[in-house]
Short mmCIF file of C-alpha atoms and ligand atoms in Angstrom, two decimals:
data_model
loop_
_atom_site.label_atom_id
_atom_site.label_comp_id
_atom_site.label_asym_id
_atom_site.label_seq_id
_atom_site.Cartn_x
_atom_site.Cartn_y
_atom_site.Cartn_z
CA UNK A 233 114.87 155.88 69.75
CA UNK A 234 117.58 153.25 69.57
CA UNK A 235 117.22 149.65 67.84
CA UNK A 236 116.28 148.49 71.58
CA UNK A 237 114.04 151.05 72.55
CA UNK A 238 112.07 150.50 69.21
CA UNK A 239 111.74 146.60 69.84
CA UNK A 240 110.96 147.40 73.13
CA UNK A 241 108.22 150.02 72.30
CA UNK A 242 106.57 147.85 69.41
CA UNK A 243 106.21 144.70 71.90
CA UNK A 244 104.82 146.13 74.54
CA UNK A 245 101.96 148.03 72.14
CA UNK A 246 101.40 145.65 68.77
CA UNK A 247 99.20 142.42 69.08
CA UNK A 248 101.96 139.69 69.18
CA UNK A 249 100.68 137.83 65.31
CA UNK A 250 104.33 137.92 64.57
CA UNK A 251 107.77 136.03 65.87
CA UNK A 252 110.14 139.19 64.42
CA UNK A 253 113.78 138.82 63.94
CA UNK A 254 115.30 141.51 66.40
CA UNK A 255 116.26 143.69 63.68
CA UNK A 256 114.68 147.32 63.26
CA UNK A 257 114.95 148.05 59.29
CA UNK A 258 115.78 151.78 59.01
CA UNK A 259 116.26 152.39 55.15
CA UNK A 260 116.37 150.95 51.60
CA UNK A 261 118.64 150.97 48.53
CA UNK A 262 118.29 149.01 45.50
CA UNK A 263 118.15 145.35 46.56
CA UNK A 264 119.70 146.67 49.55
CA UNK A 265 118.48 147.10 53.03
CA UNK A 266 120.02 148.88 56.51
CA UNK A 267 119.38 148.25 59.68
CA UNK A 268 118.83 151.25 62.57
CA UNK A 269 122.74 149.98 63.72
CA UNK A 270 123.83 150.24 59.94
CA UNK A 271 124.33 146.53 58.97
CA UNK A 272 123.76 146.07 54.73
CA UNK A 273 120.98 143.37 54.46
CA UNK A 274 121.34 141.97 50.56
CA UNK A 275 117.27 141.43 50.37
CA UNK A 276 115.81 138.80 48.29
CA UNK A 277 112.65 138.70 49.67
CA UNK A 278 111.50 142.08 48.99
CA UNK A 279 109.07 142.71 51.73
CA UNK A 280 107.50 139.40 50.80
CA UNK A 281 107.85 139.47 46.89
CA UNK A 282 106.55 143.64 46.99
CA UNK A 283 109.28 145.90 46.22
CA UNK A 284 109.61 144.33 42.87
CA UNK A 285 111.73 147.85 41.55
CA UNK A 286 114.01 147.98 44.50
CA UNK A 287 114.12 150.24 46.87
CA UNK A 288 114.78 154.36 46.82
CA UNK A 289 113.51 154.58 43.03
CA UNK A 290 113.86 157.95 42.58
CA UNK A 291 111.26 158.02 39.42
CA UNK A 292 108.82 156.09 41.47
CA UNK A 293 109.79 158.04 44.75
CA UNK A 294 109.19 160.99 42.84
CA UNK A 295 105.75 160.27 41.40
CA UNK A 296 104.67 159.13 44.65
CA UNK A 297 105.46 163.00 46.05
CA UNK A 298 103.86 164.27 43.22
CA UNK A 299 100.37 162.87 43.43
CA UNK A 300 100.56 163.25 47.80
CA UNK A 301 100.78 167.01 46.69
CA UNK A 302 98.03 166.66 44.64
CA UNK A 303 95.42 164.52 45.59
CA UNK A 304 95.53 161.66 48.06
CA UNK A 305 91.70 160.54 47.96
CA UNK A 306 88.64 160.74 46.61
CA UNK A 307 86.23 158.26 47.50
CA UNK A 308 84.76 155.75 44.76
CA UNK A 309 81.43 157.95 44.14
CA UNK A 310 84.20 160.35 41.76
CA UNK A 311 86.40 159.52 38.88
CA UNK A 312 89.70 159.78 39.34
CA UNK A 313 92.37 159.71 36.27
CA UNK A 314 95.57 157.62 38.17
CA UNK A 315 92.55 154.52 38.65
CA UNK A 316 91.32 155.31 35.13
CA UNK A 317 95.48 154.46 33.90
CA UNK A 318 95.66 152.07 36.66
CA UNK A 319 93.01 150.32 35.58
CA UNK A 320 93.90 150.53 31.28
CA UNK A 321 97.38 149.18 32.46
CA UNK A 322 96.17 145.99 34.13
CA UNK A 323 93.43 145.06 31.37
CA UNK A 324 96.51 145.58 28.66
CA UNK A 325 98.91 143.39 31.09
CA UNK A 326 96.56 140.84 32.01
CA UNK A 327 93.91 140.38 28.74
CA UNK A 328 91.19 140.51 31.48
CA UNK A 329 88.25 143.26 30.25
CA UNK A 330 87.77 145.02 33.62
CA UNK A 331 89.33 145.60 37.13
CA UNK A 332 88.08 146.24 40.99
CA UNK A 333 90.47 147.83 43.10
CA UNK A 334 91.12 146.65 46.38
CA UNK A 335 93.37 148.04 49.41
CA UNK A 336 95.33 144.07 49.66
CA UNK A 337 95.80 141.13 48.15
CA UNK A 338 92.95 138.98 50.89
CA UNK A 339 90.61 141.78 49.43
CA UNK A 340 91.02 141.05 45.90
CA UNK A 341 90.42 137.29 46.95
CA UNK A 342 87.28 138.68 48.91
CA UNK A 343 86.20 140.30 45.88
CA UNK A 344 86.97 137.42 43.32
CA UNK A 345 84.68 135.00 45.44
CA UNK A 346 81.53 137.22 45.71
CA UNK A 347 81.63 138.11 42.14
CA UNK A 348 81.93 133.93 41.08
CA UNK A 349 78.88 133.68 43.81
CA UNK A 350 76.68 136.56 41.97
CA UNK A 351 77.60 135.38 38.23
CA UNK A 352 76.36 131.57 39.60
CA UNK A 353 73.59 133.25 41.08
CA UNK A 354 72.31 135.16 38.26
CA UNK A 355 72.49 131.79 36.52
CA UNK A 356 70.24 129.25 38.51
CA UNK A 357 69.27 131.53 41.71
CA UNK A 358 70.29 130.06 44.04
CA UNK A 359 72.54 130.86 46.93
CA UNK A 360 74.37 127.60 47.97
CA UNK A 361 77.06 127.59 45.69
CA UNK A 362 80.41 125.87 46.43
CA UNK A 363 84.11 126.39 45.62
CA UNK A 364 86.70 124.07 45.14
CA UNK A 365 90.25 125.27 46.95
CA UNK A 366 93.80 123.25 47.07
CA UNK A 367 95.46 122.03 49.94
CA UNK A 368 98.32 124.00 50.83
CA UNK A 369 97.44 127.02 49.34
CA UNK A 370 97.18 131.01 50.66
CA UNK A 371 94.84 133.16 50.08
CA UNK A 372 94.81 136.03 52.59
CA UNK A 373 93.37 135.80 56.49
CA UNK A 374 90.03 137.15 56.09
CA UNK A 375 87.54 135.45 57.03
CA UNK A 376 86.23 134.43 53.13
CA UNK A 377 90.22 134.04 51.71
CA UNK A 378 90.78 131.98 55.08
CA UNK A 379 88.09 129.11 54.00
CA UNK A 380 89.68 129.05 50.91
CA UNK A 381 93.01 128.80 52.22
CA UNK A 382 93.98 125.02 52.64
CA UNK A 383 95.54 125.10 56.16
CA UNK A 384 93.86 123.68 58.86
CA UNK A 385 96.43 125.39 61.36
CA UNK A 386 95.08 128.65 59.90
CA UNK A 387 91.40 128.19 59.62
CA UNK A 388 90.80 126.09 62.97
CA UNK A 389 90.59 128.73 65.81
CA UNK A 390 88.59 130.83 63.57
CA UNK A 391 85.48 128.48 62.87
CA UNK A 392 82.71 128.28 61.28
CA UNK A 393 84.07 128.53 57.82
CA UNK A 394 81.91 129.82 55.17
CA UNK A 395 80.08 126.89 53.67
CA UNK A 396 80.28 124.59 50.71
CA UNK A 397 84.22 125.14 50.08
CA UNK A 398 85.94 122.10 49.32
CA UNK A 399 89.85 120.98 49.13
CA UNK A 400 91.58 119.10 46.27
CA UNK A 401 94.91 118.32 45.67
CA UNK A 402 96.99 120.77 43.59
CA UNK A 403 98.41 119.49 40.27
CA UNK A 404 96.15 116.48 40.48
CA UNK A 405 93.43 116.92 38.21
CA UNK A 406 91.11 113.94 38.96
CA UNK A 407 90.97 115.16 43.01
CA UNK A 408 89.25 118.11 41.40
CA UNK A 409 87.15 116.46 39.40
CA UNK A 410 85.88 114.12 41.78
CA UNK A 411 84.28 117.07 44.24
CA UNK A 412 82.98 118.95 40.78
CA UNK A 413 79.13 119.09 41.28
CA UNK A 414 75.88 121.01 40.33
CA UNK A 415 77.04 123.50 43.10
CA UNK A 416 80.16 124.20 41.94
CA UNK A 417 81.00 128.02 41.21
CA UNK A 418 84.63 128.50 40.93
CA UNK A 419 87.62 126.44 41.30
CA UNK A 420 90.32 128.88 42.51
CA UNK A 421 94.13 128.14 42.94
CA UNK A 422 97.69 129.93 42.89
CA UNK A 423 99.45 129.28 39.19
CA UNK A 424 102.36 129.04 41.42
CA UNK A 425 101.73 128.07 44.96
CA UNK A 426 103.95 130.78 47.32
CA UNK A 427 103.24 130.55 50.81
CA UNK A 428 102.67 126.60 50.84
CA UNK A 429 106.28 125.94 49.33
CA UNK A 430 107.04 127.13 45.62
CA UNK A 431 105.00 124.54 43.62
CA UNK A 432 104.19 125.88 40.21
CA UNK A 433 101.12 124.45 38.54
CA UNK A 434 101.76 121.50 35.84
CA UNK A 435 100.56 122.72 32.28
CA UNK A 436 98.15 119.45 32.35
CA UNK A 437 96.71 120.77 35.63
CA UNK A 438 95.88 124.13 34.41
CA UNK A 439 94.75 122.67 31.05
CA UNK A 440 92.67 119.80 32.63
CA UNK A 441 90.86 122.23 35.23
CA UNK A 442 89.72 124.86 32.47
CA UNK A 443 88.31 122.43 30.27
CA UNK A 444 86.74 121.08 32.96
CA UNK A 445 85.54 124.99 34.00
CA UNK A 446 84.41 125.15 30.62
CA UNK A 447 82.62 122.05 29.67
CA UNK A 448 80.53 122.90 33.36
CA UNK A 449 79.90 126.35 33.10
CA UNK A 450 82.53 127.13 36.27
CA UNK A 451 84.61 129.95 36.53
CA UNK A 452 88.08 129.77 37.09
CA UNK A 453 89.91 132.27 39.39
CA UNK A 454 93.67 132.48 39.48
CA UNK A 455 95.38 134.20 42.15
CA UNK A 456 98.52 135.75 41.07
CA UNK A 457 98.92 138.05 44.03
CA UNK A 458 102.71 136.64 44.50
CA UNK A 459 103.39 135.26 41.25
CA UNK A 460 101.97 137.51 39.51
CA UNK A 461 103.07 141.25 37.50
CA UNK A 462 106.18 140.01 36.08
CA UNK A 463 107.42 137.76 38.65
CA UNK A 464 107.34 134.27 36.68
CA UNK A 465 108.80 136.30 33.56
CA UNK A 466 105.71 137.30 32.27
CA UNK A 467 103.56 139.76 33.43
CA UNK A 468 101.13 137.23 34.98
CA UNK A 469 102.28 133.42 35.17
CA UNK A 470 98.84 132.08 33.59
CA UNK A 471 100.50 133.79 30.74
CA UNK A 472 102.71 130.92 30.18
CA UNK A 473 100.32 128.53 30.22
CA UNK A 474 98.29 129.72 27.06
CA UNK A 475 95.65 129.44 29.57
CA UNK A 476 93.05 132.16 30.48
CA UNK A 477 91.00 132.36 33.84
CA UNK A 478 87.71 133.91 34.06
CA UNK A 479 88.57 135.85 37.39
CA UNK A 480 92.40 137.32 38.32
CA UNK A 481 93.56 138.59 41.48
CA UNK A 482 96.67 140.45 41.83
CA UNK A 483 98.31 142.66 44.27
CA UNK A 484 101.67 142.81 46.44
CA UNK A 485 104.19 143.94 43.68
CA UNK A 486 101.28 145.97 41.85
CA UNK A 487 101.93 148.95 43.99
CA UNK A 488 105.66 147.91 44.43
CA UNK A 489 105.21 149.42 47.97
CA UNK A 490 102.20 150.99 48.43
CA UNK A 491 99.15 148.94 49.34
CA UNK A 492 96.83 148.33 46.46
CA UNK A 493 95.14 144.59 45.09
CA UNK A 494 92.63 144.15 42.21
CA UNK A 495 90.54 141.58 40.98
CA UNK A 496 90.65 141.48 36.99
CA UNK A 497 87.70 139.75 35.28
CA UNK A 498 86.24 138.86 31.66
CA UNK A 499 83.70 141.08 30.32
CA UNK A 500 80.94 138.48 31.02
CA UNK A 501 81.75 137.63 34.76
CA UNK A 502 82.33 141.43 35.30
CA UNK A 503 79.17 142.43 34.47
CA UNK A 504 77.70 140.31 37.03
CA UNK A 505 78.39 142.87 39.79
CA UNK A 506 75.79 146.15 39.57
CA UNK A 507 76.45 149.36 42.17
CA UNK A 508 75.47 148.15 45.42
CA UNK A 509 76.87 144.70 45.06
CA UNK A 510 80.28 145.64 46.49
CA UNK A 511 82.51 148.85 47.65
CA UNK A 512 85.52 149.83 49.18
CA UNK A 513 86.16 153.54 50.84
CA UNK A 514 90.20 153.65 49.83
CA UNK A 515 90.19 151.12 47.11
CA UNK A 516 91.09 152.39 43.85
CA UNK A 517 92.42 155.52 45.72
CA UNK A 518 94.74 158.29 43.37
CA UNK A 519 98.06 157.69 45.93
CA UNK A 520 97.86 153.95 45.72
CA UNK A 521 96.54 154.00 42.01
CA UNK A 522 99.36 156.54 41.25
CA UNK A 523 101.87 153.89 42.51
CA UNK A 524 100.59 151.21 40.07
CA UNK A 525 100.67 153.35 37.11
CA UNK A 526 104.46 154.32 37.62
CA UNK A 527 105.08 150.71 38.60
CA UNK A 528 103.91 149.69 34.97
CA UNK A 529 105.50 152.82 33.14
CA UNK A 530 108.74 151.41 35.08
CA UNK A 531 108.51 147.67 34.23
CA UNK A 532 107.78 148.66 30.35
CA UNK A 533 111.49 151.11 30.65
CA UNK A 534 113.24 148.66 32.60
CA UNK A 535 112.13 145.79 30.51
CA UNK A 536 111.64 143.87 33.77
CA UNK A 537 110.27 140.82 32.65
CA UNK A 538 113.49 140.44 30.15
CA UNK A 539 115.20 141.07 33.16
CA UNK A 540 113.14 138.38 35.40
CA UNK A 541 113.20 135.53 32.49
CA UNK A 542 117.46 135.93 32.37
CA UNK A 543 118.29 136.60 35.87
CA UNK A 544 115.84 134.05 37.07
CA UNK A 545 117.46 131.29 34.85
CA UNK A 546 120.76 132.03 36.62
CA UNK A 547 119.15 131.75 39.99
CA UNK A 548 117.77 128.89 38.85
CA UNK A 549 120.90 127.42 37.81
CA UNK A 550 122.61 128.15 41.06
CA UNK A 551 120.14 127.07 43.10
CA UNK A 552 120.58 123.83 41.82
CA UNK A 553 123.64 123.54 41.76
CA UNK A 554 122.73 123.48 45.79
CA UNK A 555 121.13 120.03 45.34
CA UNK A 556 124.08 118.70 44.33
CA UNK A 557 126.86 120.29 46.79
CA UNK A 558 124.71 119.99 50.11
CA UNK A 559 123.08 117.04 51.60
CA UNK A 560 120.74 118.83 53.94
CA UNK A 561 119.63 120.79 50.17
CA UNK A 562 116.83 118.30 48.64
CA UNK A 563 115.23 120.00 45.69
CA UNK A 564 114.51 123.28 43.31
CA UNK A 565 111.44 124.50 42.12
CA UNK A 566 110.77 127.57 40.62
CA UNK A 567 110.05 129.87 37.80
CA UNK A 568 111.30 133.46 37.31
CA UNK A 569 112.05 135.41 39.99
CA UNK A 570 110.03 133.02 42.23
CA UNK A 571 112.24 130.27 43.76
CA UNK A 572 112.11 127.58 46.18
CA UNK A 573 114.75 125.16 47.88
CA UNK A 574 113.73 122.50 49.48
CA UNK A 575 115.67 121.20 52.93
CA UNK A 576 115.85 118.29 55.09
CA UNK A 577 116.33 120.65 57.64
CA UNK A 578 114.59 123.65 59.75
CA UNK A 579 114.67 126.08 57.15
CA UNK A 580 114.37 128.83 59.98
CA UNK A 581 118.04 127.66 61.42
CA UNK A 582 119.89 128.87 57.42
CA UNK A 583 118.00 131.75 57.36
CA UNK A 584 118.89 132.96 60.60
CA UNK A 585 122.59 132.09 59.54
CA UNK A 586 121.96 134.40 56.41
CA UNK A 587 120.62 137.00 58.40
CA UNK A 588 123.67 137.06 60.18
CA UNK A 589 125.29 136.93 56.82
CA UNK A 590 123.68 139.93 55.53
CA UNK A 591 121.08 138.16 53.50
CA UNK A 592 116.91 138.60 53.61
CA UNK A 593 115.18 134.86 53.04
CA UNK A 594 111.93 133.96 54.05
CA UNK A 595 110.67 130.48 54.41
CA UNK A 596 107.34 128.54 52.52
CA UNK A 597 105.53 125.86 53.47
CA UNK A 598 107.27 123.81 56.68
CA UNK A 599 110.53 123.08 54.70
CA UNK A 600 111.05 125.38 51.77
CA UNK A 601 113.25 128.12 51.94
CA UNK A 602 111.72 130.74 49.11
CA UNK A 603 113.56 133.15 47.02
CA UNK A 604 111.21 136.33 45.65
CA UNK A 605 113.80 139.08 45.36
CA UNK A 606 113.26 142.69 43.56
CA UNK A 607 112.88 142.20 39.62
CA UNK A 608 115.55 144.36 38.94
CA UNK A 609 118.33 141.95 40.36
CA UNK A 610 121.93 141.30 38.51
CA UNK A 611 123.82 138.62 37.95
CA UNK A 612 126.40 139.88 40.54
CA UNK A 613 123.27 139.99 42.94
CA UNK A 614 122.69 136.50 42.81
CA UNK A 615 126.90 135.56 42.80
CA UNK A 616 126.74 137.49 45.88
CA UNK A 617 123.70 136.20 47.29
CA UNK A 618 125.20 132.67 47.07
CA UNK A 619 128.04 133.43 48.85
CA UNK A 620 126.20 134.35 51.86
CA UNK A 621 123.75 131.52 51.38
CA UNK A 622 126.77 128.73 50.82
CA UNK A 623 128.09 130.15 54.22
CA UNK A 624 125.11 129.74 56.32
CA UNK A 625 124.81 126.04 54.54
CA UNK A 626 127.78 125.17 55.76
CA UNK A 627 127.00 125.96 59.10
CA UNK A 628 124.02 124.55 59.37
CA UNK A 629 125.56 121.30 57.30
CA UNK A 630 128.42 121.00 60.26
CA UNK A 631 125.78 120.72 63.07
CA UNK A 632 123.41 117.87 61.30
C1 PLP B 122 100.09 137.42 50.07
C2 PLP B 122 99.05 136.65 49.40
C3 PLP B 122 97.68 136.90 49.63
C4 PLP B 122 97.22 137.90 50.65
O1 PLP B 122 97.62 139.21 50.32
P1 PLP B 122 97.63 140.36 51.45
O2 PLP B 122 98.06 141.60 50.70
O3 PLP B 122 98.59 139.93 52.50
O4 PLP B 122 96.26 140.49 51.97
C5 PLP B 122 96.76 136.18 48.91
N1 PLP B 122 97.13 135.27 47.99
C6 PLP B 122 98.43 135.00 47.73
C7 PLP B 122 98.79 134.00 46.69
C8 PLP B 122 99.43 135.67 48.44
O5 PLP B 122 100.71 135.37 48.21
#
């Protein structure tokens, strides 16, 4: 099929959920994609912060084949020894004492908010506890990680809710406070905020909320889905904080590809959850659990976070250096590998200019262009990326 026959072919069958550029991607390379009519994309948004190793790892590539020829699934009521690794390589990267594999990252929310319901319910009985949730965040469109998700836009179609969830404001510590009552199970936020612009979390906000969490007997869940497995320069951004959360959820660059999620948790939440409680047919499955082991065995070789905390200060630097040159550029935020710029203008109109310029952006929040490329980026990656950025900034700059 050609590039118009495919469009064609995928409209007429798929649900429309998605505006798509009119671009069929056909291949992969490093931090380099090609379209089905050849064009180079230079991508820095890698899937939506996924590929984290580039694409076309052969080592990766390879132990992907491998396993496929071996074993693809088992079902959960078997051992399997890729989950058993999987699993040993996200207690020793996160400090969390036990793991639940999940096929996405809305699972692992899914997962992380039943098991703060059955720990609260093992403690008092009852079964009308409530969570608080920040405005602006994500946390997946099912129908649990969509009441916690603070966007009306994206919940209000789709009501009821599920009760007793309640929104502060992120980075404002006495707006969580202030809905804190006997009810209260979890308070769960992003330690960087992706989808709703690039906000990372203020050390006083993390601080303040798990003192709270612990003077109350609440658990604190941290969803590091996007920002987390090396992406803020350590291997999960709480990491930085010197703060630890009770419940973890990660997933998108964990299989660097292939889907897999978890929820991590603390040996004495964990043990809430008995057999019965909760399941999953492919979670935890030997292809996708396979793709997380290499993905760690990878990061540890190509001392990715190194790589993440030097590169990302460059970005970081340049990116700024945007403020300054470009009117229509208001403002930087970031850590790592995970970047924002903020615009006066439809963010939508520069990134279709990059996309004409060879470059992959996505957007965050209303007015946030966001910046999550594959860990393994160089310095020349970036110089280059900024070329095609400054051009599609000056173009949109001549039309304000
Ligand atoms: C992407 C994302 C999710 C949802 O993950 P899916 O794999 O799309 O289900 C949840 N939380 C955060 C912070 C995310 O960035």
């Amino acid at each position: 099929m050609n590039t118009k026959q495919i469009i064609e072919e995928a409209e007429s069958n798929l649900i429309h959920t998605y505006n798509r550029y009119q671009i069929v991607l056909d291949k992969g390379d490093g931090v380099r994609l090609y379209d089905t009519d050849g064009k180079e994309y230079l991508d820095f948004g890698s899937g939506i912060a996924v590929f984290a190793l580039g694409y076309n790892n052969k080592e990766y590539n390879d132990a992907l084949k491998a396993q496929i020829d071996k074993l693809i699934h088992t079902s959960n009521y078997f051992y399997n020894e890729p989950a058993a690794k999987a699993a040993k390589a996200l207690t020793s990267a996160s400090g969390m004492d036990r793991v639940f594999f999940t096929n996405s990252g809305t699972e692992a929310v899914e997962g992380a908010i039943k098991l703060a319901k059955k720990y609260a319910y093992l403690k008092d009985g009852s079964t009308d506890h409530e969570i608080i949730a920040m405005e602006h965040s994500f946390h997946g469109r099912s129908m649990g990680a969509l009441a916690v998700t603070g966007n009306k836009h994206y919940q209000e179609a789709f009501g009821p809710m599920i009760p007793g969830i309640r929104f502060a404001q992120f980075n404002n510590l006495a707006s969580v406070k202030e809905l804190v009552n006997d009810k209260t199970c979890a308070i769960i936020f992003e330690t960087i905020q992706g989808e709703g612009g690039v906000y990372p979390a203020k050390k006083e906000f993390i601080e303040g909320v798990r003192k709270l969490c612990d003077e109350k007997g609440i658990l604190l869940i941290l969803d590091e889905i996007q920002c987390g497995m090396g992406r803020s320069g350590s291997m999960f951004a709480f990491q930085q904080y010197g703060v630890k959360p009770d419940i973890v959820t990660s997933a998108k660059a964990l299989g660097c590809g292939v889907p897999i999620g978890a929820f991590m948790a603390t040996e004495q939440v964990a043990k809430a959850l008995v057999p019965g409680d909760h399941g999953t047919t492919y979670g935890g499955n030997p292809l996708a659990c396979a793709a997380a082991v290499e993905v760690f065995r990878l990061f540890d070789k190509l001392n990715v976070t190194d790589n993440v905390k030097n590169v990302g200060k460059y970005l970081e630097t340049q990116l700024k250096s945007l403020v300054e040159k470009y009117d229509i550029v208001k403002a930087q935020r970031g850590m790592g590998l995970i970047q924002g710029i903020e615009l006066t203008v439809n963010p939508k109109d520069v990134i279709a200019k990059c996309l004409d310029n060879g470059l992959i952006l996505f957007s965050a929040g209303t007015n946030v262009i966001r910046f999550v490329p594959p860990l393994v980026i160089t310095r020349d990656d970036v110089d280059q990326m900024m070329v095609r950025l400054k051009k599609a900034l000056d173009e949109v700059s001549q039309n304000v």
